[in-house]
Amino acid sequence: MLEKLSARLTEALLRRGAAEESKRELFEYGFQITLSTLLWLATITVIGLVFFDWRFLLCYLLFYLPVRQFAGGYHCSTYGGCYALSCLMFLAVCLGGRALQVPGWKLPVLALGALALLFIFWQAPVMNPSNPLSKRGIRKNRNSARLFVLLDGAGLLLLSLLGTGLILLSVSALTVFSVACLMIAEKLAERRRILQ
């Protein structure tokens, strides 16, 4: 579906002279990425607003998008798989945030987030074979990921000090933990590829 729609949009650009034929594949890829991202954002917005709280959605997006973009990690081989995994991750983070509403769990939740951020800081970027980077790109992504890790760490501390309740801290900590899990999954997949 995304491929067909992207091809139609690219064809429309080509007919109008707004794009060159030699860049057809680039435009189709760009449309596929944009459309799949918009569909994911729309889906998690509906899930977040209908089943949870707008603050869950806001925390998830603020703690997930910037660091995930530069930290790298596991990517599904299809847009459908990526969409499903991304939506399930959001759902798991929100449900987990609710489940961690246990008195006295503030410190363990903060520790989980801190450990995940340390892992990301140390390991980023974790490259996927479908998205290789130059040495300059690796350095840029590492520096950007580290900057966002520091911002996420400050955000976790702020949530913990402001007394916003354990739920927003839990959602935010689980969000950065999910990014670390995607990085670990890609490292494991890389080892499997090497051993085969």
C-alpha positions as a Python dict, from the first residue, in 0.01 Angstrom:
ca = {
    (1, 'M'): (0, 0, 0),
    (2, 'L'): (273, 249, 98),
    (3, 'E'): (481, 151, -201),
    (4, 'K'): (192, 212, -443),
    (5, 'L'): (97, 544, -288),
    (6, 'S'): (461, 655, -284),
    (7, 'A'): (498, 558, -649),
    (8, 'R'): (186, 758, -739),
    (9, 'L'): (305, 1064, -550),
    (10, 'T'): (646, 1040, -715),
    (11, 'E'): (483, 999, -1056),
    (12, 'A'): (280, 1315, -994),
    (13, 'L'): (600, 1506, -914),
    (14, 'L'): (767, 1372, -1228),
    (15, 'R'): (471, 1470, -1449),
    (16, 'R'): (478, 1825, -1311),
    (17, 'G'): (853, 1851, -1363),
    (18, 'A'): (914, 1897, -990),
    (19, 'A'): (1151, 1598, -979),
    (20, 'E'): (1401, 1434, -1212),
    (21, 'E'): (1350, 1079, -1337),
    (22, 'S'): (1699, 987, -1215),
    (23, 'K'): (1582, 1056, -857),
    (24, 'R'): (1263, 848, -875),
    (25, 'E'): (1382, 588, -622),
    (26, 'L'): (1495, 855, -378),
    (27, 'F'): (1156, 1029, -389),
    (28, 'E'): (966, 701, -354),
    (29, 'Y'): (1178, 609, -51),
    (30, 'G'): (1127, 954, 101),
    (31, 'F'): (750, 929, 56),
    (32, 'Q'): (747, 578, 208),
    (33, 'I'): (938, 693, 516),
    (34, 'T'): (723, 1005, 556),
    (35, 'L'): (391, 824, 510),
    (36, 'S'): (484, 536, 741),
    (37, 'T'): (600, 780, 1010),
    (38, 'L'): (280, 986, 981),
    (39, 'L'): (67, 669, 1003),
    (40, 'W'): (259, 557, 1316),
    (41, 'L'): (228, 900, 1477),
    (42, 'A'): (-146, 911, 1403),
    (43, 'T'): (-195, 561, 1545),
    (44, 'I'): (-6, 617, 1868),
    (45, 'T'): (-178, 955, 1910),
    (46, 'V'): (-518, 784, 1893),
    (47, 'I'): (-403, 503, 2126),
    (48, 'G'): (-250, 753, 2368),
    (49, 'L'): (-549, 986, 2378),
    (50, 'V'): (-821, 720, 2385),
    (51, 'F'): (-669, 462, 2619),
    (52, 'F'): (-415, 652, 2824),
    (53, 'D'): (-333, 1017, 2879),
    (54, 'W'): (-192, 1289, 2653),
    (55, 'R'): (102, 1320, 2894),
    (56, 'F'): (199, 957, 2823),
    (57, 'L'): (212, 1039, 2453),
    (58, 'L'): (410, 1357, 2511),
    (59, 'C'): (665, 1184, 2737),
    (60, 'Y'): (701, 897, 2492),
    (61, 'L'): (762, 1124, 2194),
    (62, 'L'): (1001, 1355, 2380),
    (63, 'F'): (1207, 1072, 2525),
    (64, 'Y'): (1191, 838, 2222),
    (65, 'L'): (1214, 1025, 1893),
    (66, 'P'): (1532, 1232, 1935),
    (67, 'V'): (1750, 962, 2091),
    (68, 'R'): (1617, 678, 1871),
    (69, 'Q'): (1695, 872, 1556),
    (70, 'F'): (2065, 884, 1642),
    (71, 'A'): (2116, 576, 1864),
    (72, 'G'): (2018, 330, 1593),
    (73, 'G'): (1926, -27, 1667),
    (74, 'Y'): (1693, -289, 1532),
    (75, 'H'): (1477, -215, 1227),
    (76, 'C'): (1219, -451, 1081),
    (77, 'S'): (1263, -551, 720),
    (78, 'T'): (914, -429, 618),
    (79, 'Y'): (715, -113, 681),
    (80, 'G'): (429, -323, 817),
    (81, 'G'): (660, -494, 1066),
    (82, 'C'): (813, -163, 1171),
    (83, 'Y'): (469, -8, 1216),
    (84, 'A'): (341, -301, 1423),
    (85, 'L'): (655, -319, 1640),
    (86, 'S'): (654, 58, 1699),
    (87, 'C'): (287, 62, 1798),
    (88, 'L'): (333, -240, 2026),
    (89, 'M'): (632, -74, 2191),
    (90, 'F'): (427, 236, 2267),
    (91, 'L'): (148, 23, 2408),
    (92, 'A'): (393, -182, 2619),
    (93, 'V'): (556, 134, 2757),
    (94, 'C'): (219, 284, 2854),
    (95, 'L'): (92, -38, 3012),
    (96, 'G'): (426, -86, 3187),
    (97, 'G'): (410, 270, 3316),
    (98, 'R'): (74, 194, 3470),
    (99, 'A'): (195, -137, 3615),
    (100, 'L'): (492, 26, 3788),
    (101, 'Q'): (269, 232, 4015),
    (102, 'V'): (401, 59, 4325),
    (103, 'P'): (479, 261, 4637),
    (104, 'G'): (853, 288, 4691),
    (105, 'W'): (944, 211, 4329),
    (106, 'K'): (1060, 561, 4235),
    (107, 'L'): (1429, 481, 4285),
    (108, 'P'): (1423, 149, 4092),
    (109, 'V'): (1235, 315, 3804),
    (110, 'L'): (1485, 600, 3797),
    (111, 'A'): (1770, 347, 3810),
    (112, 'L'): (1621, 157, 3513),
    (113, 'G'): (1609, 476, 3310),
    (114, 'A'): (1961, 574, 3416),
    (115, 'L'): (2104, 233, 3324),
    (116, 'A'): (1931, 243, 2986),
    (117, 'L'): (2069, 592, 2921),
    (118, 'L'): (2421, 485, 3021),
    (119, 'F'): (2399, 193, 2779),
    (120, 'I'): (2279, 420, 2498),
    (121, 'F'): (2551, 676, 2576),
    (122, 'W'): (2818, 407, 2566),
    (123, 'Q'): (2696, 205, 2266),
    (124, 'A'): (2539, 455, 2025),
    (125, 'P'): (2516, 438, 1736),
    (126, 'V'): (2426, 77, 1672),
    (127, 'M'): (2414, 43, 1296),
    (128, 'N'): (2175, -166, 1097),
    (129, 'P'): (2315, -317, 774),
    (130, 'S'): (2034, -155, 575),
    (131, 'N'): (2148, 189, 693),
    (132, 'P'): (2529, 208, 684),
    (133, 'L'): (2702, 527, 797),
    (134, 'S'): (3032, 688, 704),
    (135, 'K'): (3290, 756, 975),
    (136, 'R'): (3169, 1115, 983),
    (137, 'G'): (2806, 998, 1010),
    (138, 'I'): (2896, 764, 1295),
    (139, 'R'): (3069, 1047, 1482),
    (140, 'K'): (2774, 1283, 1422),
    (141, 'N'): (2518, 1024, 1538),
    (142, 'R'): (2727, 935, 1844),
    (143, 'N'): (2755, 1299, 1948),
    (144, 'S'): (2387, 1368, 1882),
    (145, 'A'): (2276, 1053, 2068),
    (146, 'R'): (2492, 1153, 2364),
    (147, 'L'): (2344, 1502, 2369),
    (148, 'F'): (1991, 1359, 2373),
    (149, 'V'): (2087, 1105, 2638),
    (150, 'L'): (2200, 1391, 2860),
    (151, 'L'): (1874, 1577, 2790),
    (152, 'D'): (1669, 1264, 2861),
    (153, 'G'): (1864, 1213, 3185),
    (154, 'A'): (1788, 1570, 3287),
    (155, 'G'): (1424, 1508, 3196),
    (156, 'L'): (1408, 1197, 3416),
    (157, 'L'): (1561, 1387, 3707),
    (158, 'L'): (1320, 1675, 3655),
    (159, 'L'): (1018, 1442, 3650),
    (160, 'S'): (1144, 1276, 3966),
    (161, 'L'): (1201, 1607, 4147),
    (162, 'L'): (882, 1781, 4034),
    (163, 'G'): (662, 1526, 4200),
    (164, 'T'): (461, 1462, 3882),
    (165, 'G'): (386, 1119, 4014),
    (166, 'L'): (552, 790, 3940),
    (167, 'I'): (353, 728, 3625),
    (168, 'L'): (519, 988, 3400),
    (169, 'L'): (861, 895, 3534),
    (170, 'S'): (780, 528, 3464),
    (171, 'V'): (663, 596, 3109),
    (172, 'S'): (973, 805, 3039),
    (173, 'A'): (1215, 553, 3193),
    (174, 'L'): (1051, 264, 3006),
    (175, 'T'): (1072, 467, 2685),
    (176, 'V'): (1451, 503, 2704),
    (177, 'F'): (1469, 139, 2814),
    (178, 'S'): (1282, 43, 2493),
    (179, 'V'): (1544, 230, 2286),
    (180, 'A'): (1820, 39, 2466),
    (181, 'C'): (1634, -288, 2397),
    (182, 'L'): (1621, -209, 2024),
    (183, 'M'): (1995, -147, 2030),
    (184, 'I'): (2056, -477, 2210),
    (185, 'A'): (1829, -659, 1962),
    (186, 'E'): (2034, -528, 1669),
    (187, 'K'): (2361, -625, 1838),
    (188, 'L'): (2226, -979, 1888),
    (189, 'A'): (2107, -993, 1527),
    (190, 'E'): (2453, -879, 1414),
    (191, 'R'): (2618, -1160, 1614),
    (192, 'R'): (2377, -1411, 1460),
    (193, 'R'): (2465, -1284, 1111),
    (194, 'I'): (2838, -1319, 1188),
    (195, 'L'): (2801, -1672, 1320),
    (196, 'Q'): (2607, -1792, 1014),
}
